[in-house]
Amino acid sequence: MSVELPFAPVDTIIRRNAGDLRVSAEAAEELARRVEDRGADLAVDAAEHATADGRKTLMAEDFGVEATIDKNALELPVAPVDRIARLKIDGQYRVSMDARIALADILEDYADNVAEAAAILARHADRRTVKAEDVETYFALFDAT
């Protein structure tokens, strides 16, 4: 499966959490893959909420969000997040713009948390570079997939 989320914004998210550490391309790729999986799983849950309400359109509230932020405040682009939302749900669902923005916001917070932990793990290993293994170790330790 190809990764829908571009690596560049994910790399930016890692860098803003890494401080003076370098970031490997593999770390950004691994985190993008994990973020994509998380987003697709959240969309499945949101689709169940929409179906229970008799709708075929995912709304922000289906993701547990009551108010959305300005999409320009996000690092993650909305178009790939829309594609991520559709990875595991039936093609009959539509995804509202507010739902896309809500999901992007949730995923960006998720990526920030993982990136911060990966940077801590890199420092703990006495390295100057955040690597894919730091992202993988986070998930192995916290099973937060």
mmCIF file of N, CA and C in Angstrom:
data_model
loop_
_atom_site.group_PDB
_atom_site.id
_atom_site.type_symbol
_atom_site.label_atom_id
_atom_site.label_comp_id
_atom_site.label_asym_id
_atom_site.label_seq_id
_atom_site.Cartn_x
_atom_site.Cartn_y
_atom_site.Cartn_z
ATOM 1 N N MET A 1 0.843 -1.165 0.000
ATOM 2 C CA MET A 1 0.000 0.000 0.000
ATOM 3 C C MET A 1 0.895 1.236 0.000
ATOM 4 N N SER A 2 0.607 2.158 -0.904
ATOM 5 C CA SER A 2 1.368 3.400 -0.925
ATOM 6 C C SER A 2 0.830 4.323 0.158
ATOM 7 N N VAL A 3 1.692 5.171 0.633
ATOM 8 C CA VAL A 3 1.308 6.105 1.683
ATOM 9 C C VAL A 3 0.685 7.329 1.023
ATOM 10 N N GLU A 4 -0.516 7.689 1.444
ATOM 11 C CA GLU A 4 -1.241 8.826 0.887
ATOM 12 C C GLU A 4 -0.690 10.158 1.398
ATOM 13 N N LEU A 5 -0.189 10.167 2.607
ATOM 14 C CA LEU A 5 0.249 11.394 3.252
ATOM 15 C C LEU A 5 1.659 11.760 2.782
ATOM 16 N N PRO A 6 1.857 12.975 2.275
ATOM 17 C CA PRO A 6 3.205 13.373 1.864
ATOM 18 C C PRO A 6 4.142 13.397 3.076
ATOM 19 N N PHE A 7 5.394 13.057 2.847
ATOM 20 C CA PHE A 7 6.351 12.982 3.943
ATOM 21 C C PHE A 7 6.776 14.364 4.443
ATOM 22 N N ALA A 8 6.777 15.362 3.565
ATOM 23 C CA ALA A 8 7.283 16.691 3.940
ATOM 24 C C ALA A 8 6.561 17.297 5.148
ATOM 25 N N PRO A 9 5.223 17.325 5.186
ATOM 26 C CA PRO A 9 4.588 17.900 6.379
ATOM 27 C C PRO A 9 4.823 17.059 7.630
ATOM 28 N N VAL A 10 4.947 15.759 7.466
ATOM 29 C CA VAL A 10 5.230 14.891 8.616
ATOM 30 C C VAL A 10 6.650 15.162 9.118
ATOM 31 N N ASP A 11 7.576 15.361 8.188
ATOM 32 C CA ASP A 11 8.947 15.714 8.540
ATOM 33 C C ASP A 11 8.955 17.033 9.326
ATOM 34 N N THR A 12 8.161 18.000 8.901
ATOM 35 C CA THR A 12 8.062 19.284 9.599
ATOM 36 C C THR A 12 7.547 19.088 11.022
ATOM 37 N N ILE A 13 6.578 18.215 11.185
ATOM 38 C CA ILE A 13 6.033 17.937 12.520
ATOM 39 C C ILE A 13 7.096 17.309 13.408
ATOM 40 N N ILE A 14 7.856 16.367 12.865
ATOM 41 C CA ILE A 14 8.918 15.751 13.672
ATOM 42 C C ILE A 14 9.958 16.807 14.045
ATOM 43 N N ARG A 15 10.351 17.614 13.081
ATOM 44 C CA ARG A 15 11.385 18.627 13.336
ATOM 45 C C ARG A 15 10.962 19.636 14.397
ATOM 46 N N ARG A 16 9.693 20.013 14.419
ATOM 47 C CA ARG A 16 9.266 20.986 15.433
ATOM 48 C C ARG A 16 9.276 20.377 16.834
ATOM 49 N N ASN A 17 9.303 19.055 16.916
ATOM 50 C CA ASN A 17 9.383 18.369 18.206
ATOM 51 C C ASN A 17 10.790 17.891 18.537
ATOM 52 N N ALA A 18 11.673 17.879 17.545
ATOM 53 C CA ALA A 18 13.008 17.327 17.725
ATOM 54 C C ALA A 18 14.027 18.336 18.233
ATOM 55 N N GLY A 19 13.690 19.608 18.181
ATOM 56 C CA GLY A 19 14.648 20.618 18.635
ATOM 57 C C GLY A 19 15.892 20.614 17.779
ATOM 58 N N ASP A 20 17.037 20.395 18.391
ATOM 59 C CA ASP A 20 18.305 20.438 17.675
ATOM 60 C C ASP A 20 18.689 19.097 17.028
ATOM 61 N N LEU A 21 17.840 18.098 17.148
ATOM 62 C CA LEU A 21 18.135 16.799 16.544
ATOM 63 C C LEU A 21 17.862 16.813 15.044
ATOM 64 N N ARG A 22 18.590 15.995 14.332
ATOM 65 C CA ARG A 22 18.298 15.782 12.912
ATOM 66 C C ARG A 22 17.163 14.766 12.814
ATOM 67 N N VAL A 23 16.565 14.682 11.625
ATOM 68 C CA VAL A 23 15.471 13.740 11.397
ATOM 69 C C VAL A 23 15.767 12.968 10.125
ATOM 70 N N SER A 24 15.758 11.655 10.208
ATOM 71 C CA SER A 24 15.996 10.840 9.012
ATOM 72 C C SER A 24 14.732 10.791 8.163
ATOM 73 N N ALA A 25 14.925 10.620 6.872
ATOM 74 C CA ALA A 25 13.791 10.489 5.953
ATOM 75 C C ALA A 25 12.954 9.266 6.316
ATOM 76 N N GLU A 26 13.611 8.216 6.790
ATOM 77 C CA GLU A 26 12.907 6.998 7.167
ATOM 78 C C GLU A 26 11.991 7.228 8.368
ATOM 79 N N ALA A 27 12.385 8.129 9.279
ATOM 80 C CA ALA A 27 11.532 8.441 10.426
ATOM 81 C C ALA A 27 10.248 9.115 9.960
ATOM 82 N N ALA A 28 10.386 10.063 9.032
ATOM 83 C CA ALA A 28 9.204 10.748 8.498
ATOM 84 C C ALA A 28 8.306 9.760 7.757
ATOM 85 N N GLU A 29 8.906 8.862 7.005
ATOM 86 C CA GLU A 29 8.129 7.867 6.265
ATOM 87 C C GLU A 29 7.384 6.930 7.213
ATOM 88 N N GLU A 30 8.060 6.480 8.252
ATOM 89 C CA GLU A 30 7.430 5.574 9.223
ATOM 90 C C GLU A 30 6.289 6.265 9.953
ATOM 91 N N LEU A 31 6.510 7.502 10.361
ATOM 92 C CA LEU A 31 5.451 8.222 11.054
ATOM 93 C C LEU A 31 4.274 8.494 10.123
ATOM 94 N N ALA A 32 4.549 8.829 8.872
ATOM 95 C CA ALA A 32 3.468 9.053 7.901
ATOM 96 C C ALA A 32 2.625 7.793 7.749
ATOM 97 N N ARG A 33 3.276 6.650 7.688
ATOM 98 C CA ARG A 33 2.560 5.373 7.565
ATOM 99 C C ARG A 33 1.671 5.131 8.786
ATOM 100 N N ARG A 34 2.213 5.408 9.961
ATOM 101 C CA ARG A 34 1.458 5.196 11.208
ATOM 102 C C ARG A 34 0.280 6.167 11.321
ATOM 103 N N VAL A 35 0.507 7.412 10.918
ATOM 104 C CA VAL A 35 -0.558 8.418 10.948
ATOM 105 C C VAL A 35 -1.664 8.019 9.984
ATOM 106 N N GLU A 36 -1.270 7.540 8.822
ATOM 107 C CA GLU A 36 -2.257 7.113 7.834
ATOM 108 C C GLU A 36 -3.109 5.965 8.370
ATOM 109 N N ASP A 37 -2.482 4.988 8.979
ATOM 110 C CA ASP A 37 -3.226 3.861 9.555
ATOM 111 C C ASP A 37 -4.203 4.343 10.629
ATOM 112 N N ARG A 38 -3.736 5.246 11.465
ATOM 113 C CA ARG A 38 -4.588 5.780 12.536
ATOM 114 C C ARG A 38 -5.790 6.520 11.951
ATOM 115 N N GLY A 39 -5.546 7.325 10.930
ATOM 116 C CA GLY A 39 -6.624 8.074 10.294
ATOM 117 C C GLY A 39 -7.660 7.177 9.657
ATOM 118 N N ALA A 40 -7.209 6.123 8.987
ATOM 119 C CA ALA A 40 -8.139 5.194 8.351
ATOM 120 C C ALA A 40 -8.996 4.485 9.403
ATOM 121 N N ASP A 41 -8.378 4.120 10.523
ATOM 122 C CA ASP A 41 -9.129 3.467 11.601
ATOM 123 C C ASP A 41 -10.150 4.423 12.224
ATOM 124 N N LEU A 42 -9.758 5.675 12.412
ATOM 125 C CA LEU A 42 -10.691 6.661 12.963
ATOM 126 C C LEU A 42 -11.873 6.885 12.025
ATOM 127 N N ALA A 43 -11.614 6.847 10.726
ATOM 128 C CA ALA A 43 -12.686 7.033 9.743
ATOM 129 C C ALA A 43 -13.679 5.876 9.790
ATOM 130 N N VAL A 44 -13.191 4.674 10.044
ATOM 131 C CA VAL A 44 -14.093 3.522 10.172
ATOM 132 C C VAL A 44 -15.043 3.745 11.348
ATOM 133 N N ASP A 45 -14.492 4.201 12.476
ATOM 134 C CA ASP A 45 -15.336 4.493 13.645
ATOM 135 C C ASP A 45 -16.328 5.617 13.341
ATOM 136 N N ALA A 46 -15.854 6.640 12.644
ATOM 137 C CA ALA A 46 -16.724 7.772 12.287
ATOM 138 C C ALA A 46 -17.847 7.313 11.357
ATOM 139 N N ALA A 47 -17.539 6.403 10.435
ATOM 140 C CA ALA A 47 -18.556 5.886 9.515
ATOM 141 C C ALA A 47 -19.632 5.121 10.284
ATOM 142 N N GLU A 48 -19.229 4.412 11.333
ATOM 143 C CA GLU A 48 -20.208 3.712 12.161
ATOM 144 C C GLU A 48 -21.141 4.710 12.856
ATOM 145 N N HIS A 49 -20.587 5.832 13.323
ATOM 146 C CA HIS A 49 -21.429 6.868 13.945
ATOM 147 C C HIS A 49 -22.399 7.468 12.929
ATOM 148 N N ALA A 50 -21.892 7.757 11.735
ATOM 149 C CA ALA A 50 -22.744 8.343 10.695
ATOM 150 C C ALA A 50 -23.862 7.380 10.318
ATOM 151 N N THR A 51 -23.530 6.108 10.168
ATOM 152 C CA THR A 51 -24.522 5.102 9.821
ATOM 153 C C THR A 51 -25.596 4.994 10.909
ATOM 154 N N ALA A 52 -25.157 5.032 12.166
ATOM 155 C CA ALA A 52 -26.112 4.973 13.277
ATOM 156 C C ALA A 52 -27.072 6.164 13.256
ATOM 157 N N ASP A 53 -26.603 7.288 12.730
ATOM 158 C CA ASP A 53 -27.453 8.482 12.609
ATOM 159 C C ASP A 53 -28.194 8.536 11.281
ATOM 160 N N GLY A 54 -28.034 7.494 10.462
ATOM 161 C CA GLY A 54 -28.729 7.429 9.180
ATOM 162 C C GLY A 54 -28.127 8.332 8.103
ATOM 163 N N ARG A 55 -26.818 8.617 8.215
ATOM 164 C CA ARG A 55 -26.161 9.492 7.246
ATOM 165 C C ARG A 55 -25.101 8.733 6.453
ATOM 166 N N LYS A 56 -24.816 9.235 5.276
ATOM 167 C CA LYS A 56 -23.729 8.703 4.448
ATOM 168 C C LYS A 56 -22.607 9.726 4.295
ATOM 169 N N THR A 57 -22.691 10.777 5.093
ATOM 170 C CA THR A 57 -21.654 11.805 5.083
ATOM 171 C C THR A 57 -21.017 11.870 6.461
ATOM 172 N N LEU A 58 -19.703 11.757 6.500
ATOM 173 C CA LEU A 58 -18.993 11.889 7.765
ATOM 174 C C LEU A 58 -18.903 13.364 8.123
ATOM 175 N N MET A 59 -19.214 13.663 9.357
ATOM 176 C CA MET A 59 -19.191 15.033 9.868
ATOM 177 C C MET A 59 -18.132 15.118 10.969
ATOM 178 N N ALA A 60 -17.748 16.335 11.325
ATOM 179 C CA ALA A 60 -16.733 16.532 12.369
ATOM 180 C C ALA A 60 -17.136 15.855 13.670
ATOM 181 N N GLU A 61 -18.420 15.925 14.009
ATOM 182 C CA GLU A 61 -18.864 15.317 15.271
ATOM 183 C C GLU A 61 -18.707 13.796 15.277
ATOM 184 N N ASP A 62 -18.647 13.180 14.106
ATOM 185 C CA ASP A 62 -18.411 11.737 14.039
ATOM 186 C C ASP A 62 -16.997 11.380 14.509
ATOM 187 N N PHE A 63 -16.112 12.374 14.494
ATOM 188 C CA PHE A 63 -14.743 12.198 14.983
ATOM 189 C C PHE A 63 -14.593 12.712 16.412
ATOM 190 N N GLY A 64 -15.732 13.091 17.031
ATOM 191 C CA GLY A 64 -15.702 13.577 18.401
ATOM 192 C C GLY A 64 -15.283 15.036 18.515
ATOM 193 N N VAL A 65 -15.432 15.786 17.428
ATOM 194 C CA VAL A 65 -15.028 17.190 17.409
ATOM 195 C C VAL A 65 -16.270 18.057 17.257
ATOM 196 N N GLU A 66 -16.410 19.037 18.120
ATOM 197 C CA GLU A 66 -17.571 19.926 18.048
ATOM 198 C C GLU A 66 -17.291 21.175 17.228
ATOM 199 N N ALA A 67 -16.058 21.657 17.282
ATOM 200 C CA ALA A 67 -15.681 22.855 16.519
ATOM 201 C C ALA A 67 -14.354 22.588 15.828
ATOM 202 N N THR A 68 -14.261 22.989 14.580
ATOM 203 C CA THR A 68 -13.021 22.776 13.838
ATOM 204 C C THR A 68 -12.182 24.043 13.835
ATOM 205 N N ILE A 69 -10.891 23.853 13.654
ATOM 206 C CA ILE A 69 -9.972 24.985 13.583
ATOM 207 C C ILE A 69 -9.825 25.415 12.122
ATOM 208 N N ASP A 70 -9.134 26.497 11.905
ATOM 209 C CA ASP A 70 -8.856 26.978 10.559
ATOM 210 C C ASP A 70 -7.873 26.008 9.895
ATOM 211 N N LYS A 71 -8.201 25.538 8.707
ATOM 212 C CA LYS A 71 -7.343 24.551 8.051
ATOM 213 C C LYS A 71 -5.961 25.107 7.739
ATOM 214 N N ASN A 72 -5.827 26.427 7.658
ATOM 215 C CA ASN A 72 -4.525 27.032 7.409
ATOM 216 C C ASN A 72 -3.602 26.942 8.615
ATOM 217 N N ALA A 73 -4.154 26.626 9.770
ATOM 218 C CA ALA A 73 -3.355 26.474 10.977
ATOM 219 C C ALA A 73 -2.731 25.085 11.075
ATOM 220 N N LEU A 74 -3.102 24.210 10.156
ATOM 221 C CA LEU A 74 -2.617 22.826 10.182
ATOM 222 C C LEU A 74 -1.396 22.645 9.291
ATOM 223 N N GLU A 75 -0.529 21.765 9.712
ATOM 224 C CA GLU A 75 0.614 21.387 8.878
ATOM 225 C C GLU A 75 0.202 20.318 7.867
ATOM 226 N N LEU A 76 -0.658 19.389 8.304
ATOM 227 C CA LEU A 76 -1.087 18.305 7.422
ATOM 228 C C LEU A 76 -2.066 18.837 6.380
ATOM 229 N N PRO A 77 -1.849 18.513 5.120
ATOM 230 C CA PRO A 77 -2.773 18.976 4.073
ATOM 231 C C PRO A 77 -4.079 18.203 4.108
ATOM 232 N N VAL A 78 -5.167 18.880 3.788
ATOM 233 C CA VAL A 78 -6.503 18.301 3.913
ATOM 234 C C VAL A 78 -6.790 17.267 2.815
ATOM 235 N N ALA A 79 -6.333 17.497 1.594
ATOM 236 C CA ALA A 79 -6.647 16.571 0.488
ATOM 237 C C ALA A 79 -6.141 15.147 0.755
ATOM 238 N N PRO A 80 -4.891 14.963 1.172
ATOM 239 C CA PRO A 80 -4.464 13.592 1.493
ATOM 240 C C PRO A 80 -5.211 13.000 2.686
ATOM 241 N N VAL A 81 -5.595 13.847 3.632
ATOM 242 C CA VAL A 81 -6.358 13.358 4.783
ATOM 243 C C VAL A 81 -7.719 12.841 4.318
ATOM 244 N N ASP A 82 -8.296 13.503 3.319
ATOM 245 C CA ASP A 82 -9.551 13.022 2.734
ATOM 246 C C ASP A 82 -9.361 11.625 2.141
ATOM 247 N N ARG A 83 -8.274 11.418 1.427
ATOM 248 C CA ARG A 83 -7.996 10.092 0.843
ATOM 249 C C ARG A 83 -7.751 9.057 1.931
ATOM 250 N N ILE A 84 -7.079 9.463 2.997
ATOM 251 C CA ILE A 84 -6.841 8.562 4.128
ATOM 252 C C ILE A 84 -8.172 8.141 4.753
ATOM 253 N N ALA A 85 -9.078 9.095 4.895
ATOM 254 C CA ALA A 85 -10.382 8.798 5.495
ATOM 255 C C ALA A 85 -11.136 7.752 4.688
ATOM 256 N N ARG A 86 -10.896 7.692 3.412
ATOM 257 C CA ARG A 86 -11.635 6.773 2.535
ATOM 258 C C ARG A 86 -10.960 5.415 2.347
ATOM 259 N N LEU A 87 -9.784 5.206 2.933
ATOM 260 C CA LEU A 87 -9.035 3.970 2.697
ATOM 261 C C LEU A 87 -9.783 2.711 3.132
ATOM 262 N N LYS A 88 -10.426 2.762 4.279
ATOM 263 C CA LYS A 88 -11.048 1.554 4.837
ATOM 264 C C LYS A 88 -12.572 1.624 4.932
ATOM 265 N N ILE A 89 -13.165 2.711 4.426
ATOM 266 C CA ILE A 89 -14.630 2.804 4.505
ATOM 267 C C ILE A 89 -15.227 2.558 3.127
ATOM 268 N N ASP A 90 -16.443 2.141 3.144
ATOM 269 C CA ASP A 90 -17.200 1.879 1.932
ATOM 270 C C ASP A 90 -17.246 3.147 1.076
ATOM 271 N N GLY A 91 -17.137 2.990 -0.227
ATOM 272 C CA GLY A 91 -17.146 4.115 -1.147
ATOM 273 C C GLY A 91 -18.436 4.907 -1.165
ATOM 274 N N GLN A 92 -19.445 4.456 -0.454
ATOM 275 C CA GLN A 92 -20.719 5.159 -0.407
ATOM 276 C C GLN A 92 -20.673 6.400 0.489
ATOM 277 N N TYR A 93 -19.640 6.518 1.334
ATOM 278 C CA TYR A 93 -19.568 7.632 2.267
ATOM 279 C C TYR A 93 -18.915 8.851 1.626
ATOM 280 N N ARG A 94 -19.428 10.017 2.008
ATOM 281 C CA ARG A 94 -18.801 11.278 1.669
ATOM 282 C C ARG A 94 -18.142 11.791 2.946
ATOM 283 N N VAL A 95 -17.156 12.656 2.770
ATOM 284 C CA VAL A 95 -16.461 13.229 3.924
ATOM 285 C C VAL A 95 -16.578 14.744 3.817
ATOM 286 N N SER A 96 -17.299 15.354 4.755
ATOM 287 C CA SER A 96 -17.488 16.803 4.716
ATOM 288 C C SER A 96 -16.150 17.509 4.945
ATOM 289 N N MET A 97 -16.074 18.766 4.521
ATOM 290 C CA MET A 97 -14.844 19.542 4.719
ATOM 291 C C MET A 97 -14.529 19.681 6.200
ATOM 292 N N ASP A 98 -15.549 19.912 7.034
ATOM 293 C CA ASP A 98 -15.305 20.006 8.472
ATOM 294 C C ASP A 98 -14.744 18.692 9.023
ATOM 295 N N ALA A 99 -15.212 17.575 8.508
ATOM 296 C CA ALA A 99 -14.705 16.273 8.951
ATOM 297 C C ALA A 99 -13.252 16.091 8.523
ATOM 298 N N ARG A 100 -12.911 16.525 7.332
ATOM 299 C CA ARG A 100 -11.519 16.437 6.864
ATOM 300 C C ARG A 100 -10.595 17.262 7.749
ATOM 301 N N ILE A 101 -11.047 18.476 8.063
ATOM 302 C CA ILE A 101 -10.235 19.363 8.903
ATOM 303 C C ILE A 101 -10.121 18.789 10.310
ATOM 304 N N ALA A 102 -11.224 18.271 10.840
ATOM 305 C CA ALA A 102 -11.206 17.662 12.174
ATOM 306 C C ALA A 102 -10.245 16.482 12.209
ATOM 307 N N LEU A 103 -10.301 15.634 11.194
ATOM 308 C CA LEU A 103 -9.412 14.478 11.150
ATOM 309 C C LEU A 103 -7.964 14.919 11.002
ATOM 310 N N ALA A 104 -7.703 15.913 10.183
ATOM 311 C CA ALA A 104 -6.333 16.423 10.030
ATOM 312 C C ALA A 104 -5.809 16.955 11.362
ATOM 313 N N ASP A 105 -6.648 17.652 12.099
ATOM 314 C CA ASP A 105 -6.266 18.186 13.406
ATOM 315 C C ASP A 105 -5.958 17.059 14.389
ATOM 316 N N ILE A 106 -6.812 16.055 14.419
ATOM 317 C CA ILE A 106 -6.594 14.893 15.300
ATOM 318 C C ILE A 106 -5.295 14.194 14.938
ATOM 319 N N LEU A 107 -5.070 13.986 13.638
ATOM 320 C CA LEU A 107 -3.872 13.285 13.198
ATOM 321 C C LEU A 107 -2.610 14.094 13.450
ATOM 322 N N GLU A 108 -2.719 15.406 13.331
ATOM 323 C CA GLU A 108 -1.547 16.244 13.607
ATOM 324 C C GLU A 108 -1.187 16.186 15.096
ATOM 325 N N ASP A 109 -2.180 16.218 15.968
ATOM 326 C CA ASP A 109 -1.914 16.066 17.402
ATOM 327 C C ASP A 109 -1.278 14.711 17.688
ATOM 328 N N TYR A 110 -1.796 13.690 17.047
ATOM 329 C CA TYR A 110 -1.261 12.334 17.179
ATOM 330 C C TYR A 110 0.200 12.301 16.744
ATOM 331 N N ALA A 111 0.494 12.881 15.579
ATOM 332 C CA ALA A 111 1.864 12.909 15.054
ATOM 333 C C ALA A 111 2.783 13.696 15.983
ATOM 334 N N ASP A 112 2.285 14.807 16.532
ATOM 335 C CA ASP A 112 3.087 15.592 17.480
ATOM 336 C C ASP A 112 3.471 14.764 18.700
ATOM 337 N N ASN A 113 2.513 14.026 19.241
ATOM 338 C CA ASN A 113 2.789 13.195 20.424
ATOM 339 C C ASN A 113 3.831 12.120 20.131
ATOM 340 N N VAL A 114 3.677 11.463 18.988
ATOM 341 C CA VAL A 114 4.638 10.406 18.621
ATOM 342 C C VAL A 114 6.009 11.023 18.354
ATOM 343 N N ALA A 115 6.040 12.146 17.640
ATOM 344 C CA ALA A 115 7.309 12.792 17.305
ATOM 345 C C ALA A 115 8.048 13.249 18.560
ATOM 346 N N GLU A 116 7.307 13.794 19.509
ATOM 347 C CA GLU A 116 7.930 14.221 20.763
ATOM 348 C C GLU A 116 8.554 13.032 21.490
ATOM 349 N N ALA A 117 7.833 11.932 21.555
ATOM 350 C CA ALA A 117 8.348 10.729 22.207
ATOM 351 C C ALA A 117 9.538 10.155 21.444
ATOM 352 N N ALA A 118 9.479 10.161 20.113
ATOM 353 C CA ALA A 118 10.586 9.648 19.311
ATOM 354 C C ALA A 118 11.848 10.471 19.547
ATOM 355 N N ALA A 119 11.695 11.779 19.683
ATOM 356 C CA ALA A 119 12.852 12.642 19.969
ATOM 357 C C ALA A 119 13.445 12.305 21.341
ATOM 358 N N ILE A 120 12.593 12.068 22.313
ATOM 359 C CA ILE A 120 13.071 11.675 23.646
ATOM 360 C C ILE A 120 13.832 10.361 23.559
ATOM 361 N N LEU A 121 13.306 9.410 22.789
ATOM 362 C CA LEU A 121 13.974 8.115 22.634
ATOM 363 C C LEU A 121 15.328 8.269 21.941
ATOM 364 N N ALA A 122 15.405 9.138 20.947
ATOM 365 C CA ALA A 122 16.682 9.374 20.257
ATOM 366 C C ALA A 122 17.706 9.969 21.220
ATOM 367 N N ARG A 123 17.277 10.947 22.014
ATOM 368 C CA ARG A 123 18.188 11.547 23.002
ATOM 369 C C ARG A 123 18.619 10.515 24.036
ATOM 370 N N HIS A 124 17.676 9.678 24.462
ATOM 371 C CA HIS A 124 17.998 8.637 25.436
ATOM 372 C C HIS A 124 19.038 7.662 24.877
ATOM 373 N N ALA A 125 18.964 7.401 23.576
ATOM 374 C CA ALA A 125 19.938 6.511 22.926
ATOM 375 C C ALA A 125 21.247 7.250 22.626
ATOM 376 N N ASP A 126 21.321 8.519 23.046
ATOM 377 C CA ASP A 126 22.508 9.351 22.855
ATOM 378 C C ASP A 126 22.847 9.527 21.372
ATOM 379 N N ARG A 127 21.779 9.725 20.587
ATOM 380 C CA ARG A 127 21.943 9.983 19.159
ATOM 381 C C ARG A 127 21.561 11.414 18.845
ATOM 382 N N ARG A 128 22.049 11.911 17.722
ATOM 383 C CA ARG A 128 21.711 13.261 17.284
ATOM 384 C C ARG A 128 20.682 13.246 16.162
ATOM 385 N N THR A 129 20.171 12.056 15.844
ATOM 386 C CA THR A 129 19.208 11.910 14.752
ATOM 387 C C THR A 129 18.015 11.077 15.209
ATOM 388 N N VAL A 130 16.811 11.577 14.914
ATOM 389 C CA VAL A 130 15.595 10.789 15.135
ATOM 390 C C VAL A 130 15.490 9.835 13.949
ATOM 391 N N LYS A 131 15.403 8.565 14.252
ATOM 392 C CA LYS A 131 15.350 7.534 13.208
ATOM 393 C C LYS A 131 14.009 6.806 13.251
ATOM 394 N N ALA A 132 13.762 6.050 12.199
ATOM 395 C CA ALA A 132 12.537 5.245 12.129
ATOM 396 C C ALA A 132 12.436 4.313 13.331
ATOM 397 N N GLU A 133 13.554 3.818 13.801
ATOM 398 C CA GLU A 133 13.532 2.900 14.941
ATOM 399 C C GLU A 133 12.985 3.582 16.204
ATOM 400 N N ASP A 134 13.143 4.886 16.305
ATOM 401 C CA ASP A 134 12.578 5.607 17.449
ATOM 402 C C ASP A 134 11.057 5.626 17.376
ATOM 403 N N VAL A 135 10.522 5.842 16.184
ATOM 404 C CA VAL A 135 9.072 5.803 15.982
ATOM 405 C C VAL A 135 8.567 4.384 16.251
ATOM 406 N N GLU A 136 9.259 3.395 15.715
ATOM 407 C CA GLU A 136 8.871 1.998 15.923
ATOM 408 C C GLU A 136 8.931 1.623 17.399
ATOM 409 N N THR A 137 9.963 2.082 18.092
ATOM 410 C CA THR A 137 10.104 1.783 19.520
ATOM 411 C C THR A 137 8.952 2.384 20.317
ATOM 412 N N TYR A 138 8.553 3.608 19.954
ATOM 413 C CA TYR A 138 7.408 4.225 20.618
ATOM 414 C C TYR A 138 6.188 3.309 20.525
ATOM 415 N N PHE A 139 5.910 2.809 19.335
ATOM 416 C CA PHE A 139 4.733 1.961 19.158
ATOM 417 C C PHE A 139 4.903 0.611 19.837
ATOM 418 N N ALA A 140 6.118 0.112 19.886
ATOM 419 C CA ALA A 140 6.356 -1.148 20.573
ATOM 420 C C ALA A 140 6.156 -0.976 22.087
ATOM 421 N N LEU A 141 6.587 0.161 22.619
ATOM 422 C CA LEU A 141 6.469 0.399 24.057
ATOM 423 C C LEU A 141 5.040 0.730 24.487
ATOM 424 N N PHE A 142 4.364 1.526 23.684
ATOM 425 C CA PHE A 142 3.067 2.035 24.082
ATOM 426 C C PHE A 142 1.920 1.431 23.316
ATOM 427 N N ASP A 143 2.230 0.599 22.320
ATOM 428 C CA ASP A 143 1.221 -0.075 21.508
ATOM 429 C C ASP A 143 0.106 0.900 21.111
ATOM 430 N N ALA A 144 0.522 2.058 20.587
ATOM 431 C CA ALA A 144 -0.416 3.126 20.286
ATOM 432 C C ALA A 144 -0.736 3.211 18.799
ATOM 433 N N THR A 145 -0.877 2.096 18.139
ATOM 434 C CA THR A 145 -1.120 2.139 16.699
ATOM 435 C C THR A 145 -2.465 2.590 16.341
#
